[in-house]
Coordinates of C-alpha atoms in Angstrom, one line a residue:
Chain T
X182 CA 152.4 100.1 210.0
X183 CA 149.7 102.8 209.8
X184 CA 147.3 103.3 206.9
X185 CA 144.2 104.7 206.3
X186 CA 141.0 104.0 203.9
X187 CA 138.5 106.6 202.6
X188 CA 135.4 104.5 201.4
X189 CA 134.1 106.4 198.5
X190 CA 136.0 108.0 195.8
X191 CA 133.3 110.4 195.0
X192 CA 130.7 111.4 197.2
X193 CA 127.6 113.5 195.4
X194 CA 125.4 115.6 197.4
X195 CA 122.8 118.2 197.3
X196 CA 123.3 121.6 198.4
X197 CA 121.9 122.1 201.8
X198 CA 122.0 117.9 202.4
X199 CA 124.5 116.4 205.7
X200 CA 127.7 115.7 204.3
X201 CA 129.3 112.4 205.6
X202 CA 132.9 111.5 204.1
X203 CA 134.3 108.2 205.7
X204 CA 137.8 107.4 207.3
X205 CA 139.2 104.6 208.9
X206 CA 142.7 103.8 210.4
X207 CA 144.8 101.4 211.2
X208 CA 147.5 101.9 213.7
X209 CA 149.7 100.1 216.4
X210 CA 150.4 103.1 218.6
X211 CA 147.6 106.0 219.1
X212 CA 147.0 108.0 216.2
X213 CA 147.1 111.5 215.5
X214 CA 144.3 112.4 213.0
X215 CA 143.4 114.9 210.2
X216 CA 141.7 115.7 207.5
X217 CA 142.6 117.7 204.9
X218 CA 140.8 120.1 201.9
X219 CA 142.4 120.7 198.8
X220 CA 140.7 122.7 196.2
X221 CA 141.4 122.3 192.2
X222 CA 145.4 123.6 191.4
X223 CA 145.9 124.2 195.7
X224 CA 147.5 123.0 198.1
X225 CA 146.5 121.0 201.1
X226 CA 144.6 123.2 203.5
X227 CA 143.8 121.8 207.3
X228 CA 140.8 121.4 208.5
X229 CA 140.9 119.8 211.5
X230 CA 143.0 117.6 213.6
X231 CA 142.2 115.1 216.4
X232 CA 145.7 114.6 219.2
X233 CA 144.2 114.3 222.3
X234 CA 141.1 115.2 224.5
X235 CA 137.8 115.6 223.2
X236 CA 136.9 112.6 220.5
X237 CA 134.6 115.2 218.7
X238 CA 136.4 117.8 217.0
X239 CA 135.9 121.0 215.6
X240 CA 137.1 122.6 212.7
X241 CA 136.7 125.6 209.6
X242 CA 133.8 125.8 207.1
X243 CA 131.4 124.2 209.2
X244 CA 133.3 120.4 209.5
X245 CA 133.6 118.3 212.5
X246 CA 135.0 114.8 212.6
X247 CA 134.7 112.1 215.9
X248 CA 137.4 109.8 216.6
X249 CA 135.8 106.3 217.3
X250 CA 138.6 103.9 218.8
X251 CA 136.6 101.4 219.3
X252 CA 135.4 101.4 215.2
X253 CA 139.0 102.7 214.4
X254 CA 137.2 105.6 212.5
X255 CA 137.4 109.2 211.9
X256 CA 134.4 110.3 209.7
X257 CA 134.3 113.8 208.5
X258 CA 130.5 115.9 208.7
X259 CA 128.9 118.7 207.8
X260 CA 125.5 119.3 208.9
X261 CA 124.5 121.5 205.5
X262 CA 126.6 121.2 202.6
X263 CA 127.7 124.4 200.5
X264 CA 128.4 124.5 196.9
X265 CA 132.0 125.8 197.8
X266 CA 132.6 122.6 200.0
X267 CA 133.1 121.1 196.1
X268 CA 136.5 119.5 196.8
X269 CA 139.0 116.7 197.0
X270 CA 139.3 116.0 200.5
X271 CA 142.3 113.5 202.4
X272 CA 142.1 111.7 205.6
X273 CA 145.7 111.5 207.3
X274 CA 147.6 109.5 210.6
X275 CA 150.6 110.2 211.7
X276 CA 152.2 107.8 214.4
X277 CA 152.1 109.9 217.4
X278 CA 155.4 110.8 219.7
X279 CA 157.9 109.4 217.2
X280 CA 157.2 110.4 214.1
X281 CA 155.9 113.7 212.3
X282 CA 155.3 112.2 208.8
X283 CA 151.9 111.9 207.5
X284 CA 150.1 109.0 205.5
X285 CA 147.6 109.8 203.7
X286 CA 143.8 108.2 202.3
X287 CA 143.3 108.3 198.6
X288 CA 141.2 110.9 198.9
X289 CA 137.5 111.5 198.2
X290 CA 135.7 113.9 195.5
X291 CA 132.7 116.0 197.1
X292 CA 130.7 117.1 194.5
X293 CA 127.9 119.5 195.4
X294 CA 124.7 120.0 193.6
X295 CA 121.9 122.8 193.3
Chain W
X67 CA 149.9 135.7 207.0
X68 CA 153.0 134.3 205.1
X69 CA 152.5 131.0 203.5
X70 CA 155.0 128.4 202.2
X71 CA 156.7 128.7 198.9
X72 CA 157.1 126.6 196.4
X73 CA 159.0 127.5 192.9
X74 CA 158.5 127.1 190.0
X75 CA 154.6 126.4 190.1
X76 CA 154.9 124.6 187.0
X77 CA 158.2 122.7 185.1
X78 CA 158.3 120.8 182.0
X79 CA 161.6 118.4 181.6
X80 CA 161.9 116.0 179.6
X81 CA 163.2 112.3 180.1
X82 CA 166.7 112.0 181.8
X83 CA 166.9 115.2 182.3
X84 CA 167.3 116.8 186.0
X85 CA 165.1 118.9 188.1
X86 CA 164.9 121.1 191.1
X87 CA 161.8 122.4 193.2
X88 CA 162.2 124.7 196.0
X89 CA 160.3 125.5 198.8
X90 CA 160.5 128.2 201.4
X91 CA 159.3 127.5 204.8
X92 CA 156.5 129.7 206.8
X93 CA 158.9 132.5 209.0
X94 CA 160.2 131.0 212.2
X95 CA 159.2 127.1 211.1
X96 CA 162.2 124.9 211.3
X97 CA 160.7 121.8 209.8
X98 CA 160.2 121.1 205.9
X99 CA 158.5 118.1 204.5
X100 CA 158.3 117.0 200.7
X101 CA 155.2 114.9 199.4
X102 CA 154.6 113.8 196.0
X103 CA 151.6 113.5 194.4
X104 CA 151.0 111.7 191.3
X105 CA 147.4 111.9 189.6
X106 CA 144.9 110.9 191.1
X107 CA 146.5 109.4 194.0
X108 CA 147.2 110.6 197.7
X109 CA 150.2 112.5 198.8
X110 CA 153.2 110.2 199.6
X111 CA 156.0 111.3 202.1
X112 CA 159.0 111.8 200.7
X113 CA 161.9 113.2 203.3
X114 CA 161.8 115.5 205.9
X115 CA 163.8 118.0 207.7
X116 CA 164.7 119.6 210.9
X117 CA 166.9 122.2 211.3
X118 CA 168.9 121.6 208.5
X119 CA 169.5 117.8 208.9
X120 CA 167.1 115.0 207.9
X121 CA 164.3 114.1 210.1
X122 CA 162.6 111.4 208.4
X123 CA 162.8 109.3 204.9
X124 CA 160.1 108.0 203.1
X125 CA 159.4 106.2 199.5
X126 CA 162.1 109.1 197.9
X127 CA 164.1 107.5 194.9
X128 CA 167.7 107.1 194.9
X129 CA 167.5 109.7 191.7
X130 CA 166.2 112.0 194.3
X131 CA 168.0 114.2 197.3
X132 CA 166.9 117.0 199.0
X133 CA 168.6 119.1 201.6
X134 CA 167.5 122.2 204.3
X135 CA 169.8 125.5 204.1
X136 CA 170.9 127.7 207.1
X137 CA 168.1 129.9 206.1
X138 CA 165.6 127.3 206.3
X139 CA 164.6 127.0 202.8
X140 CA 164.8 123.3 200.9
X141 CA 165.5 122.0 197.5
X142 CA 164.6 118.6 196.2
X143 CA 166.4 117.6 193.9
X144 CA 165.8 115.2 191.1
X145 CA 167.8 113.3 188.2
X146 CA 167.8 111.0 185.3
X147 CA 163.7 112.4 185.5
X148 CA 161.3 109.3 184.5
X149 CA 157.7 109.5 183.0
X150 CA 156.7 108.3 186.6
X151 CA 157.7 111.4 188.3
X152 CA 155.0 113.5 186.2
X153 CA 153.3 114.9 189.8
X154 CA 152.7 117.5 192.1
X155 CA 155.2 118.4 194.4
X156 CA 153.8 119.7 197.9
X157 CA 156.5 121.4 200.3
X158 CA 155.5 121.6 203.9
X159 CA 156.6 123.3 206.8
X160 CA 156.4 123.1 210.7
X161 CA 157.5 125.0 213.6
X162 CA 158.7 122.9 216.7
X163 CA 159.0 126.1 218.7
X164 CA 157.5 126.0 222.2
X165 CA 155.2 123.1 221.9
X166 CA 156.5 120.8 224.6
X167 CA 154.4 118.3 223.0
X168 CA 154.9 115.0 221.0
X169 CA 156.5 115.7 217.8
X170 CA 153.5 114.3 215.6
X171 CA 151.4 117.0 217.0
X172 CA 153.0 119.7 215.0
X173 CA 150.9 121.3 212.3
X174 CA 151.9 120.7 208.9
X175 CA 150.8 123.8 206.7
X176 CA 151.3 123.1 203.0
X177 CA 152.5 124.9 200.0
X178 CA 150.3 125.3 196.5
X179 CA 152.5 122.3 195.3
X180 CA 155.0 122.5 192.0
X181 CA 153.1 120.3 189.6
X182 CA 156.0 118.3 187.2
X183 CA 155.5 117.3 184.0
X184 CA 157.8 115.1 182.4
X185 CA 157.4 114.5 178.6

C-alpha cells in the first residue's frame, strides 16, 4: 500500500528566506509524485509532478521538488519565499501504470512573514 | 481556459437527510474523480470514473453513490447525511486522450470543492 508523510504541519518563514516543505513515500511499485497548493476556500491547484526522467523537477511560482529513491523523499523548495506562497500545501503518490487515484499527505501550512 | 465545476459551492442539510453535489468535467476530459475532505485533514479518494463507468473505488460509504452521464458530467450522491460528512467535496477531472502513457500519469485538475455542512 502507498502512503505518504509531510513532517511539519506548519512551516513559518520569513519573506525572502528558502522554503523547504518535507515529503516522504512509501510505495511497492514506482511512484508517481506531486505536490499540490491549495489556497484558503480553493481548490487543489498543481504544481508540479515527478513520472519519469529527470529526478529534479520543475514547477509554477518559483517551486521545484527532487525525487530521492534511495531516501524515499520528495521535498518541495523555493529558493526565496513570497508572502503569496501563504498556503496549505499536499504531497500526493499515485501507484503508477495501474491506478490513477491519488493518496494524499496531511498537508502542511506555509505561513510567510514580513 | 475552462475549469471544473462543482455545484452548489456551499449546502447545509441536516441529519438524515440526502444530498447531491455535481461536478462538470474540463471539455474533452473523460475522467471524474471525487475526494472528500474533512477539516483539517487531507483529501481522501472516494470513486472514480471513466467514460461513464467506474474506474476505481475508494473509502466511499455505502450511504454514498455516484455515477458519470453521457455528457460527462458526475453526481455524488449522498443519503441518511451523518455529522461526519461535514467536508469539502473536490471533483476532479482527466483526459486520457492521446497520452499513450501509464494511466497514473494523467493530470488531475481540481474543482474549487463544494464544502457540506451538516447540522
Amino acid at each position: 500500500a502507498q502512503s505518504v508523510t509531510q513532517l511539519g504541519s506548519h512551516v513559518s518563514v520569513s519573506e525572502g528566506a528558502l522554503v523547504l516543505l518535507r515529503c516522504n513515500y512509501s510505495s511497492s511499485v514506482p511512484p508517481y509524485l506531486f505536490w499540490y497548493v491549495q489556497y484558503p476556500n480553493q481548490g487543489l491547484q498543481l504544481l508540479l509532478k515527478y513520472t519519469t526522467g529527470a529526478t529534479l523537477v520543475k514547477g509554477i511560482n518559483g517551486f521545484e521538488a527532487e525525487f530521492k529513491k534511495s531516501e524515499t523523499s520528495f521535498h518541495l523548495t523555493k529558493p526565496s519565499a513570497h508572502m503569496s506562497d501563504a498556503a496549505e500545501y499536499f504531497c500526493a503518490v499515485s501507484a503508477s501504470y495501474n491506478t490513477d487515484k491519488l493518496i494524499f499527505g496531511t498537508g502542511t501550512r506555509l505561513q510567510v512573514f514580513p | 481556459a475552462a475549469g471544473v465545476i462543482q455545484s452548489p459551492r456551499h449546502l447545509i442539510k441536516e441529519k438524515r437527510e440526502t444530498a447531491t453535489l455535481k461536478c462538470y468535467p474540463i471539455p474533452r476530459h473523460d475522467t471524474v474523480y471525487w475526494y472528500q475532505q474533512g477539516p483539517g485533514q487531507d483529501p481522501q479518494f472516494l470513486i472514480s470514473f471513466y467514460e461513464k463507468m467506474q474506474s476505481d473505488k475508494g473509502s466511499i460509504p455505502d450511504r454514498f453513490s455516484a455515477q458519470q452521464f453521457s455528457d460527462y458530467h458526475s453526481e455524488l450522491n449522498m443519503s441518511s447525511l451523518e455529522l461526519g460528512d461535514s467536508a469539502l467535496y473536490f471533483c476532479a477531472s482527466s483526459s486520457s486522450e492521446g497520452q499513450g502513457l501509464p494511466i497514473a500519469y494523467n493530470e488531475q485538475f481540481f474543482g474549487p470543492g463544494t464544502r457540506l455542512t451538516v447540522l
